[in-house]
PDB file of C-alpha atoms and ligand atoms in Angstrom:
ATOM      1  CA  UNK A   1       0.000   0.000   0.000  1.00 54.00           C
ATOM      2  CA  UNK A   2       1.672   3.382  -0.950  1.00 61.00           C
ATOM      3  CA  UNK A   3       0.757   6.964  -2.470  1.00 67.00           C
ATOM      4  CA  UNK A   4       1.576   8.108  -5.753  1.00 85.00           C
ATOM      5  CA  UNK A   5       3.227  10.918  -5.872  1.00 92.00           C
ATOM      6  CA  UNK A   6       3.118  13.106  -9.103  1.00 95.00           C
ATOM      7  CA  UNK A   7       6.019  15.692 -10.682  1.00 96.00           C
ATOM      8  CA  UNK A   8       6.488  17.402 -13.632  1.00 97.00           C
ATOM      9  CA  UNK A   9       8.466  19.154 -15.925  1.00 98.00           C
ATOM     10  CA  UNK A  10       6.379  22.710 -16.007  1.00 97.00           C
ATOM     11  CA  UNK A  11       8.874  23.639 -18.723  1.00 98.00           C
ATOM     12  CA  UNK A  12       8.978  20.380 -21.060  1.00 98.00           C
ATOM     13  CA  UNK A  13       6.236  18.932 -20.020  1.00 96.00           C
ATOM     14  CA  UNK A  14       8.386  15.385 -18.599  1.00 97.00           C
ATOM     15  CA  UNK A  15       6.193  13.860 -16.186  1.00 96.00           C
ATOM     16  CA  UNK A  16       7.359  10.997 -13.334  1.00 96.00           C
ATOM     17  CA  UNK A  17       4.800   9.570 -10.727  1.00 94.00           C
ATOM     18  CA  UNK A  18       6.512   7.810  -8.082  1.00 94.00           C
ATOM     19  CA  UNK A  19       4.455   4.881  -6.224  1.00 88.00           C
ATOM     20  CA  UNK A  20       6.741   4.314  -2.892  1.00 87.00           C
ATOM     21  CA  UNK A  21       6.003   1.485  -0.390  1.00 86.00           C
ATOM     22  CA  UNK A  22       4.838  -2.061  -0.662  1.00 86.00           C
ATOM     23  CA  UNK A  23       2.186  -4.440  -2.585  1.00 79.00           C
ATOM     24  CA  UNK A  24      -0.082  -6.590  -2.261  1.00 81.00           C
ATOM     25  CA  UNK A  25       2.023  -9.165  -3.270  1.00 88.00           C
ATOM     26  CA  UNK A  26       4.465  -8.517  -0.698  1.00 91.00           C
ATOM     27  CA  UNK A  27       5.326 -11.949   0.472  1.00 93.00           C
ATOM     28  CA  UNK A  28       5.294 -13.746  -3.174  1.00 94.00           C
ATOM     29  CA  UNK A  29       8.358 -10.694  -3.849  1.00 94.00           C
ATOM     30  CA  UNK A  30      10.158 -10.876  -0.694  1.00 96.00           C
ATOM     31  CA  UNK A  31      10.309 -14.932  -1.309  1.00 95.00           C
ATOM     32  CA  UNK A  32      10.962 -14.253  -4.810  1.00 96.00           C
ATOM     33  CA  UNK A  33      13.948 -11.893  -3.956  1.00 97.00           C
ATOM     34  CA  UNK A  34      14.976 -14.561  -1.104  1.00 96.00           C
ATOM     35  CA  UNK A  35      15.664 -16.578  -3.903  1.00 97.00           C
ATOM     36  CA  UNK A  36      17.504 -14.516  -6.169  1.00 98.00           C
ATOM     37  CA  UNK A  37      19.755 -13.574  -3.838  1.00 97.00           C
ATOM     38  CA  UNK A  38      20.658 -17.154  -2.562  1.00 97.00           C
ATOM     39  CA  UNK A  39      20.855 -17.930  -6.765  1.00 97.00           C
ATOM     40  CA  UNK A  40      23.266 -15.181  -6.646  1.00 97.00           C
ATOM     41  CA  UNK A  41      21.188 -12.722  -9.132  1.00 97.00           C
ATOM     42  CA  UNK A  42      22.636  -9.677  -6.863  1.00 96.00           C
ATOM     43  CA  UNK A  43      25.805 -10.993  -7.186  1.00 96.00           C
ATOM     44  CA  UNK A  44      28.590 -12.890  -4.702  1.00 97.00           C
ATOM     45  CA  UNK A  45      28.476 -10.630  -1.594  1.00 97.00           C
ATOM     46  CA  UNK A  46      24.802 -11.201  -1.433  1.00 97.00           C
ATOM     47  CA  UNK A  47      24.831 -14.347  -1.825  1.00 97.00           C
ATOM     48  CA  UNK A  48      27.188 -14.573   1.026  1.00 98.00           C
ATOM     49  CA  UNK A  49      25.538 -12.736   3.455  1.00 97.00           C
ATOM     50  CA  UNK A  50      22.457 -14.663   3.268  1.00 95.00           C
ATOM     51  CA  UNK A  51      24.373 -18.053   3.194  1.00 96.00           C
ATOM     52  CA  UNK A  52      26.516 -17.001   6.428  1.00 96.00           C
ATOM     53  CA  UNK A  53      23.193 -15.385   8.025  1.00 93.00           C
ATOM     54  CA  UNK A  54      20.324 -17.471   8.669  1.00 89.00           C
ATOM     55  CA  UNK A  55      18.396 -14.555  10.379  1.00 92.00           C
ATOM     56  CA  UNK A  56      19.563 -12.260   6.967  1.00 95.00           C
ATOM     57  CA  UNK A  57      16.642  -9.841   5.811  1.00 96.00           C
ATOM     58  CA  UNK A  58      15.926  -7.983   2.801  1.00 97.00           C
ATOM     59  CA  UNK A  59      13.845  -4.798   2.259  1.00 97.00           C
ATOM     60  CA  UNK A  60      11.404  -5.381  -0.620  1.00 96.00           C
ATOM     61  CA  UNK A  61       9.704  -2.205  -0.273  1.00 94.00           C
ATOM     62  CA  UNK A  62       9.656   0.051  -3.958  1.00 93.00           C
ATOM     63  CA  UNK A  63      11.316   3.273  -3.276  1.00 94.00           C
ATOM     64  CA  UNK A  64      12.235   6.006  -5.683  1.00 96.00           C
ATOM     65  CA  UNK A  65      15.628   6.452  -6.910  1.00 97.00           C
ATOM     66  CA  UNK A  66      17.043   9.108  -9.129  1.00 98.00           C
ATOM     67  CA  UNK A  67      20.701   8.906 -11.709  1.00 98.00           C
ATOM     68  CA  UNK A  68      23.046  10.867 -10.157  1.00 97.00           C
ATOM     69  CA  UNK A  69      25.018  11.475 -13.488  1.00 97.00           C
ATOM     70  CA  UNK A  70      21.615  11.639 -16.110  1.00 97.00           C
ATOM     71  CA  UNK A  71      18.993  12.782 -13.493  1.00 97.00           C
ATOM     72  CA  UNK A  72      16.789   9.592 -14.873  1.00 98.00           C
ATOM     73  CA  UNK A  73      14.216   8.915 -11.927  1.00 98.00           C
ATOM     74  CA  UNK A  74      12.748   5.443 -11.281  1.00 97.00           C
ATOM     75  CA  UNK A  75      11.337   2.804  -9.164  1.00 95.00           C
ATOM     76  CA  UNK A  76      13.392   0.488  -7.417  1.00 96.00           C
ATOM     77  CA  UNK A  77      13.665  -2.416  -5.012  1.00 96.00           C
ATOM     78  CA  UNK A  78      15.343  -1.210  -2.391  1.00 97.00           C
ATOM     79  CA  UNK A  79      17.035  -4.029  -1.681  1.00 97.00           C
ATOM     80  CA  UNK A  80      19.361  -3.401   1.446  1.00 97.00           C
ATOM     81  CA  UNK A  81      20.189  -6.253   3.501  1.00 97.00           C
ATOM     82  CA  UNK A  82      19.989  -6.458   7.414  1.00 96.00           C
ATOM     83  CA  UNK A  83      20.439  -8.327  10.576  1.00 95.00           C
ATOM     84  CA  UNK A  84      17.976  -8.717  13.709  1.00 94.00           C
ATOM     85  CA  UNK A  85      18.984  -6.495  16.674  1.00 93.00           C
ATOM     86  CA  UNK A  86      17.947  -8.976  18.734  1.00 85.00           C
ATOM     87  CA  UNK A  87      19.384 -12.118  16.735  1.00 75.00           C
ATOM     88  CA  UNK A  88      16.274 -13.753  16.110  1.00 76.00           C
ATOM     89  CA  UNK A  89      14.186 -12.998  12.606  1.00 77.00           C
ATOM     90  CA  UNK A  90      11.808 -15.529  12.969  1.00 70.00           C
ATOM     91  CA  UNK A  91       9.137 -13.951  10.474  1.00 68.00           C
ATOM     92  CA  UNK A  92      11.135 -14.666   7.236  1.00 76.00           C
ATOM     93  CA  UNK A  93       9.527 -12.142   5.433  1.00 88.00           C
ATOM     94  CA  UNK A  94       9.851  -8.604   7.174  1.00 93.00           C
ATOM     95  CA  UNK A  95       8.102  -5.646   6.319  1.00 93.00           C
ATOM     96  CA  UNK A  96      10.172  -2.580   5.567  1.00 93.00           C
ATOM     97  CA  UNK A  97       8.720  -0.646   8.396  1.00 91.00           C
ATOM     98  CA  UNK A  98       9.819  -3.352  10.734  1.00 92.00           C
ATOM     99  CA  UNK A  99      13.355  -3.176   9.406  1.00 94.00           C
ATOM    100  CA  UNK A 100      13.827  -0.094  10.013  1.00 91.00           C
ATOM    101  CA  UNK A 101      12.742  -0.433  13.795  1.00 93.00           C
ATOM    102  CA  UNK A 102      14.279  -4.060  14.850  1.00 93.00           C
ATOM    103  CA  UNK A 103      16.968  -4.591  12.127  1.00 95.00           C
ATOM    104  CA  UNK A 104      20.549  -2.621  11.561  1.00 96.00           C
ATOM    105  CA  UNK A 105      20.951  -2.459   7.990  1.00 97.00           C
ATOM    106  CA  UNK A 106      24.610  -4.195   6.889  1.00 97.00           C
ATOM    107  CA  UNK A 107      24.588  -3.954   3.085  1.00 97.00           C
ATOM    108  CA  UNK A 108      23.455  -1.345   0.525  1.00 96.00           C
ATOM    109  CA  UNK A 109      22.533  -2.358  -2.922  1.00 96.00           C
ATOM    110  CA  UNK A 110      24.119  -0.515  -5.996  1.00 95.00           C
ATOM    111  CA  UNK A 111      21.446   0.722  -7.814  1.00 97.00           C
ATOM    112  CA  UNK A 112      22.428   1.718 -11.603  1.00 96.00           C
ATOM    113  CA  UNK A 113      20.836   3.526 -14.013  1.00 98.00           C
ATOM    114  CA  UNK A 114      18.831   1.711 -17.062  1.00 96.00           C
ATOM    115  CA  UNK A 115      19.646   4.781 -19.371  1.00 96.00           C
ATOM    116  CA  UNK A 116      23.103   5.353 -18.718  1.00 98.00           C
ATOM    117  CA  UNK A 117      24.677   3.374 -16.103  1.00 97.00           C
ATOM    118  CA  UNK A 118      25.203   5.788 -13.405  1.00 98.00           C
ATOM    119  CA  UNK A 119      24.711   5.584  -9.760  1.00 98.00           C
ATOM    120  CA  UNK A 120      21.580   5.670  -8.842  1.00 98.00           C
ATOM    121  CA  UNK A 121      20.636   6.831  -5.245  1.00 96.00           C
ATOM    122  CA  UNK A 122      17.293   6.453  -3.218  1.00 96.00           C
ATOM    123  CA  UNK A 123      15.945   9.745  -2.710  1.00 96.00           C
ATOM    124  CA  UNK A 124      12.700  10.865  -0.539  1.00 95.00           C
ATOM    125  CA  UNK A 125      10.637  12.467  -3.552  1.00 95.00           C
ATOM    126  CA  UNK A 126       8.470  14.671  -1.554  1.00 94.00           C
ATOM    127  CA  UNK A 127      11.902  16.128   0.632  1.00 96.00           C
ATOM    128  CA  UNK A 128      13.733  16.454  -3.051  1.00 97.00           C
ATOM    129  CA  UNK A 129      10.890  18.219  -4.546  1.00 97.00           C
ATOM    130  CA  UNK A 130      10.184  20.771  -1.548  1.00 96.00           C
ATOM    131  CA  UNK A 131      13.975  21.637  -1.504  1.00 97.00           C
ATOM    132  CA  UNK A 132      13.662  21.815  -4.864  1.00 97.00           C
ATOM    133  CA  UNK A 133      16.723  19.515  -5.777  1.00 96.00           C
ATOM    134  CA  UNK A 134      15.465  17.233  -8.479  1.00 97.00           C
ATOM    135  CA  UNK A 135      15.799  18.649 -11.785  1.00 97.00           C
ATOM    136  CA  UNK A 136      14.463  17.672 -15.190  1.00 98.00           C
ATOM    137  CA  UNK A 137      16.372  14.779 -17.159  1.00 97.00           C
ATOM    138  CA  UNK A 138      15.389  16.266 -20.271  1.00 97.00           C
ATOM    139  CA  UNK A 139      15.891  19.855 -19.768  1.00 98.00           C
ATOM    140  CA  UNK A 140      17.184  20.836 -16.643  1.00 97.00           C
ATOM    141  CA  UNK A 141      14.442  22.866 -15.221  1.00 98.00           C
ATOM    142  CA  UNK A 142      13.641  22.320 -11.305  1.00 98.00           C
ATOM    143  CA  UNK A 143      10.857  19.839 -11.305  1.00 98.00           C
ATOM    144  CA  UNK A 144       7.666  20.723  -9.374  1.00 97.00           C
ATOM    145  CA  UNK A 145       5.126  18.540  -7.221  1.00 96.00           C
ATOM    146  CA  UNK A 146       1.956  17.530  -9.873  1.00 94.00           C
ATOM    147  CA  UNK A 147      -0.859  17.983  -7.295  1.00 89.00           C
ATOM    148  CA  UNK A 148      -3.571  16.643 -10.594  1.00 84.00           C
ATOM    149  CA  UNK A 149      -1.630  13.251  -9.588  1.00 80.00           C
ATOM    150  CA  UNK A 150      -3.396  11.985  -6.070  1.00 69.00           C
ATOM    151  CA  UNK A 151      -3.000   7.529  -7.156  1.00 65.00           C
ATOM    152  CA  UNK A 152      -3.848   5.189  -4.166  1.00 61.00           C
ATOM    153  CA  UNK A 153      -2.668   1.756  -4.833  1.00 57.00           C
ATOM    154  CA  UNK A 154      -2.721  -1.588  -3.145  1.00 56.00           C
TER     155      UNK A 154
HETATM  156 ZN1   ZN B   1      11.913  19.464 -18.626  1.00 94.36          ZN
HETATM  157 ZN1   ZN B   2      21.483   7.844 -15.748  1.00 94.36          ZN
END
């Protein structure tokens, strides 16, 4: 369940609406991504960590991330891996909200750009957009909140 958030281009007219949080299908991706990591999709050190962890957790939750060399915005996994404070994850499949309370986070995944192979970085869309910090991949002109753009989804 998340909120879309809508921004534009006021200048070109480019357009991005960024759908943050988690599915319905929540548990079918977090086992899905379970396996891809142990298959070693993420590569070697992720593989690893979840080999020499039992207790290892992933966040599954779809966050918004944004080219730090093209300005290209998309939706991504965010995909960091953590441990149990306590030593015990005995859920298996752990809600990002929960990570962020019970978990330390011990790996960052290396987001890269599909348009130009860049570093990507998660951003917070609605902080970016109220400092005015994200600017148009197409033209360079500050992007701006699009308040027609008000999507619930599930
Ligand atoms: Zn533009
Ligand atoms: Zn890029």
């Amino acid at each position: 369940m998340g909120n879309g958030f809508g921004i534009k281009c006021k200048k070109c007219g480019y357009n991005y609406v960024a759908m943050d949080g988690i599915g319905y299908m929540f548990p079918v991706e977090y086992s899905d991504t379970v396996r891809d990591i142990r298959e070693g999709k993420y590569g070697d050190e992720y593989k690893m960590f979840f080999e020499k962890h039992k207790d290892a957790a992933v966040n599954c939750g779809n966050e918004t991330a944004v080219c730090t060399k093209c300005g290209h915005l998309d939706s991504v996994m965010n995909l960091s891996l953590y441990l149990p404070k306590d030593g015990n994850n005995s859920d298996g499949c752990v809600m990002p909200r929960v990570l962020e309370e019970d978990f330390d986070k011990c790996l960052e995944y290396d987001h890269t750009c599909s348009e130009c192979g860049g570093k990507m970085l998660i951003i917070s869309p609605e902080d970016e957009i109220r400092n005015g910090a994200l600017k148009c991949p197409i033209c360079g002109e500050i992007l701006i909140e699009d308040k027609d753009v008000k999507i619930i989804w599930d």
